[in-house]
């Protein structure tokens, strides 16, 4: 079935499946919509009762939705049924996806954009869009085939690639990039005194502190804004 399904069109549909996101069933309507589409394309017999049930409460990270969809169809005719594993992986992917994509990967891409943007803002923005969207587009494209192949044992694939550690890795890289960006800003401003390097390091630590309690990108913006104000006050 995974080979018969056009995963490119599934990818496109998965980009819209949160279109009816609501407080009552969260992403349930969208998931039922995708199940109906894949069921028809794969010539699966899905009863109206089961299809209606898939419209009930459901919530996960949208970039992992095709993985869950693959597992659902793989386990459709098993003893436990597809909904049990749907609940298991929806909760796991909601936690991993939020932590990685919203907290870590988006910040990493933002810093790449900021560093490149020092020399070319347009190229920096293009790189941000390519890196961020390219990565999660690939997951949406490959997710169904992987989920269908592994079924309820999908966790095996995620353990192979240590997905649960991606957030920690990108956090560490982002801290390095943040320091690199700050050094570029200081150097490009013609500042060479120890005082300014100390000030920059202090702002970096302050930004990281707020990043633990606030949104990371917002904290970074506060730190850069504060640094710019101090440069302005010193006549630089």
Coordinates of C-alpha atoms in Angstrom, one line a residue:
X1 CA 0.0 0.0 0.0
X2 CA 2.8 2.4 0.9
X3 CA 4.2 2.0 -2.6
X4 CA 0.8 2.6 -4.3
X5 CA 0.1 5.8 -2.4
X6 CA 1.4 9.1 -3.9
X7 CA 3.3 10.4 -0.9
X8 CA 3.8 13.8 -2.6
X9 CA 0.1 14.5 -2.6
X10 CA -0.2 13.1 0.9
X11 CA 2.5 15.6 1.9
X12 CA 0.5 18.5 0.4
X13 CA -2.7 17.3 2.2
X14 CA -0.8 17.0 5.5
X15 CA 0.0 20.7 5.3
X16 CA -3.7 21.5 5.5
X17 CA -4.9 18.9 8.0
X18 CA -4.8 21.4 10.9
X19 CA -7.2 23.7 9.0
X20 CA -10.1 22.7 11.3
X21 CA -8.0 22.8 14.5
X22 CA -10.5 23.5 17.4
X23 CA -10.8 23.2 21.1
X24 CA -13.4 20.3 20.9
X25 CA -11.4 17.7 19.0
X26 CA -8.1 19.5 18.3
X27 CA -6.8 17.8 15.1
X28 CA -9.4 15.1 15.0
X29 CA -11.3 16.3 11.9
X30 CA -8.0 16.7 10.0
X31 CA -6.9 13.2 11.0
X32 CA -10.2 11.7 9.8
X33 CA -9.8 13.6 6.5
X34 CA -6.4 12.1 6.0
X35 CA -7.5 8.6 6.9
X36 CA -10.4 8.9 4.4
X37 CA -8.0 10.0 1.7
X38 CA -5.4 7.3 2.3
X39 CA -8.1 4.6 2.7
X40 CA -9.6 5.4 -0.7
X41 CA -6.3 5.6 -2.5
X42 CA -5.1 2.4 -0.9
X43 CA -8.5 0.6 -1.5
X44 CA -9.0 -0.1 2.2
X45 CA -12.4 -1.0 3.5
X46 CA -13.0 1.4 6.4
X47 CA -16.5 1.4 8.0
X48 CA -18.4 4.7 8.4
X49 CA -18.4 4.0 12.2
X50 CA -14.6 3.7 12.4
X51 CA -14.1 6.7 10.1
X52 CA -16.4 8.8 12.3
X53 CA -14.5 7.7 15.4
X54 CA -11.3 9.1 14.0
X55 CA -12.8 12.5 14.1
X56 CA -12.8 12.5 17.9
X57 CA -10.2 14.2 20.1
X58 CA -6.7 13.8 18.7
X59 CA -3.5 15.9 19.2
X60 CA 0.1 15.5 18.1
X61 CA 2.8 17.4 16.5
X62 CA 1.8 18.2 12.9
X63 CA 5.2 17.4 11.4
X64 CA 4.9 13.8 12.6
X65 CA 1.4 13.2 11.4
X66 CA 2.2 11.0 8.4
X67 CA 4.2 8.6 10.7
X68 CA 1.1 8.1 12.8
X69 CA -1.0 7.7 9.7
X70 CA 1.3 4.9 8.5
X71 CA 1.1 3.1 11.8
X72 CA -2.7 3.4 11.8
X73 CA -3.0 1.6 8.5
X74 CA -0.4 -1.0 9.3
X75 CA -2.3 -1.9 12.5
X76 CA -5.8 -1.5 11.0
X77 CA -6.6 -5.2 10.9
X78 CA -4.6 -6.4 14.0
X79 CA -6.0 -7.6 17.3
X80 CA -5.2 -4.4 19.2
X81 CA -6.4 -2.2 16.3
X82 CA -5.0 1.1 15.1
X83 CA -6.4 3.5 17.7
X84 CA -4.4 2.1 20.5
X85 CA -1.1 2.9 18.8
X86 CA -2.5 6.1 17.5
X87 CA -2.9 7.3 21.1
X88 CA 0.5 6.0 22.1
X89 CA 2.5 7.7 19.3
X90 CA 0.4 10.9 19.3
X91 CA 1.4 11.7 22.8
X92 CA 5.0 10.8 22.3
X93 CA 5.3 12.8 19.1
X94 CA 3.5 15.8 20.6
X95 CA 6.2 16.0 23.3
X96 CA 9.2 15.3 21.1
X97 CA 7.9 17.5 18.2
X98 CA 7.2 20.6 20.4
X99 CA 10.5 20.3 22.2
X100 CA 12.5 19.9 19.0
X101 CA 10.8 21.9 16.3
X102 CA 9.5 24.9 18.4
X103 CA 12.2 25.1 21.0
X104 CA 15.4 23.9 19.3
X105 CA 15.3 23.6 15.6
X106 CA 13.5 26.9 14.9
X107 CA 16.1 28.8 17.0
X108 CA 18.9 27.0 15.2
X109 CA 17.5 28.1 11.8
X110 CA 17.0 31.6 13.1
X111 CA 20.6 31.9 14.1
X112 CA 21.8 30.6 10.8
X113 CA 19.7 33.2 9.1
X114 CA 21.0 35.9 11.5
X115 CA 24.7 35.0 10.8
X116 CA 24.2 34.9 7.1
X117 CA 22.0 38.0 7.3
X118 CA 24.9 40.1 8.5
X119 CA 26.3 39.8 4.9
X120 CA 23.1 39.3 3.0
X121 CA 19.7 39.5 4.6
X122 CA 17.9 38.1 1.5
X123 CA 20.2 35.0 1.4
X124 CA 19.8 34.6 5.2
X125 CA 16.0 34.6 4.9
X126 CA 16.1 32.1 2.0
X127 CA 18.4 29.8 3.9
X128 CA 16.0 29.9 6.9
X129 CA 13.1 28.9 4.7
X130 CA 15.0 26.2 3.0
X131 CA 16.5 24.6 6.1
X132 CA 13.4 24.7 8.3
X133 CA 10.8 23.8 5.7
X134 CA 13.1 21.3 3.8
X135 CA 13.6 19.2 7.0
X136 CA 10.0 18.9 8.1
X137 CA 8.8 18.5 4.5
X138 CA 11.1 15.5 4.2
X139 CA 9.6 14.0 7.4
X140 CA 6.1 14.5 6.1
X141 CA 7.1 12.9 2.8
X142 CA 8.9 9.9 4.3
X143 CA 6.8 9.5 7.4
X144 CA 4.0 7.3 6.0
X145 CA 6.3 4.8 4.4
X146 CA 8.4 4.5 7.6
X147 CA 5.3 4.3 9.8
X148 CA 3.7 1.6 7.6
X149 CA 6.9 -0.4 7.5
X150 CA 7.5 -0.5 11.2
X151 CA 3.9 -0.3 12.4
X152 CA 3.6 -0.5 16.2
X153 CA 7.4 -0.9 16.4
X154 CA 8.0 2.5 14.9
X155 CA 9.9 3.5 18.1
X156 CA 12.7 1.3 16.8
X157 CA 13.3 3.7 13.9
X158 CA 13.3 6.7 16.2
X159 CA 15.7 5.0 18.5
X160 CA 18.1 4.2 15.7
X161 CA 18.3 7.9 14.8
X162 CA 18.1 9.0 18.5
X163 CA 15.3 11.4 17.8
X164 CA 14.7 12.1 21.5
X165 CA 18.2 13.6 21.6
X166 CA 17.9 15.9 18.6
X167 CA 16.7 18.8 20.8
X168 CA 19.7 18.6 23.1
X169 CA 22.1 18.5 20.2
X170 CA 20.6 21.5 18.4
X171 CA 20.4 23.4 21.7
X172 CA 24.2 23.0 22.1
X173 CA 24.9 24.0 18.5
X174 CA 22.6 27.0 18.8
X175 CA 24.5 28.2 21.9
X176 CA 27.7 28.1 19.9
X177 CA 26.1 29.9 16.9
X178 CA 24.7 32.5 19.3
X179 CA 28.2 33.2 20.6
X180 CA 29.5 33.3 17.1
X181 CA 26.8 35.8 16.0
X182 CA 27.6 38.0 19.0
X183 CA 31.3 37.9 18.1
X184 CA 30.5 38.9 14.5
X185 CA 28.3 41.8 15.7
X186 CA 31.0 43.1 18.1
X187 CA 33.8 42.8 15.5
X188 CA 31.7 44.4 12.7
X189 CA 31.0 47.4 15.1
X190 CA 34.8 47.9 15.5
X191 CA 34.8 47.1 19.2
X192 CA 38.0 45.5 20.5
X193 CA 38.0 46.4 24.3
X194 CA 37.6 43.8 27.0
X195 CA 34.8 45.7 28.4
X196 CA 32.6 45.3 25.4
X197 CA 33.4 41.6 25.1
X198 CA 32.5 41.2 28.8
X199 CA 29.3 43.2 28.1
X200 CA 28.5 41.0 25.1
X201 CA 29.1 37.8 27.1
X202 CA 26.9 39.1 29.9
X203 CA 24.0 39.8 27.5
X204 CA 24.5 36.3 26.0
X205 CA 24.1 34.8 29.5
X206 CA 21.1 37.0 30.2
X207 CA 19.5 35.9 27.0
X208 CA 20.1 32.3 27.8
X209 CA 18.6 32.8 31.3
X210 CA 15.4 34.3 29.9
X211 CA 15.3 31.6 27.3
X212 CA 14.6 29.1 30.0
X213 CA 11.6 31.0 31.2
X214 CA 10.5 32.8 28.0
X215 CA 10.4 32.0 24.4
X216 CA 13.9 31.4 23.2
X217 CA 13.7 33.6 20.0
X218 CA 12.0 36.4 22.0
X219 CA 14.7 36.3 24.7
X220 CA 17.4 36.4 21.9
X221 CA 15.7 39.4 20.4
X222 CA 15.6 41.2 23.8
X223 CA 19.3 40.6 24.2
X224 CA 20.2 41.9 20.7
X225 CA 18.0 44.9 21.2
X226 CA 19.6 45.7 24.5
X227 CA 23.0 45.3 23.0
X228 CA 22.1 47.7 20.2
X229 CA 20.7 50.3 22.7
X230 CA 24.0 50.2 24.7
X231 CA 26.0 50.7 21.5
X232 CA 23.8 53.6 20.6
X233 CA 24.3 55.2 24.0
X234 CA 28.0 54.9 23.7
X235 CA 27.9 56.7 20.3
X236 CA 28.9 53.6 18.2

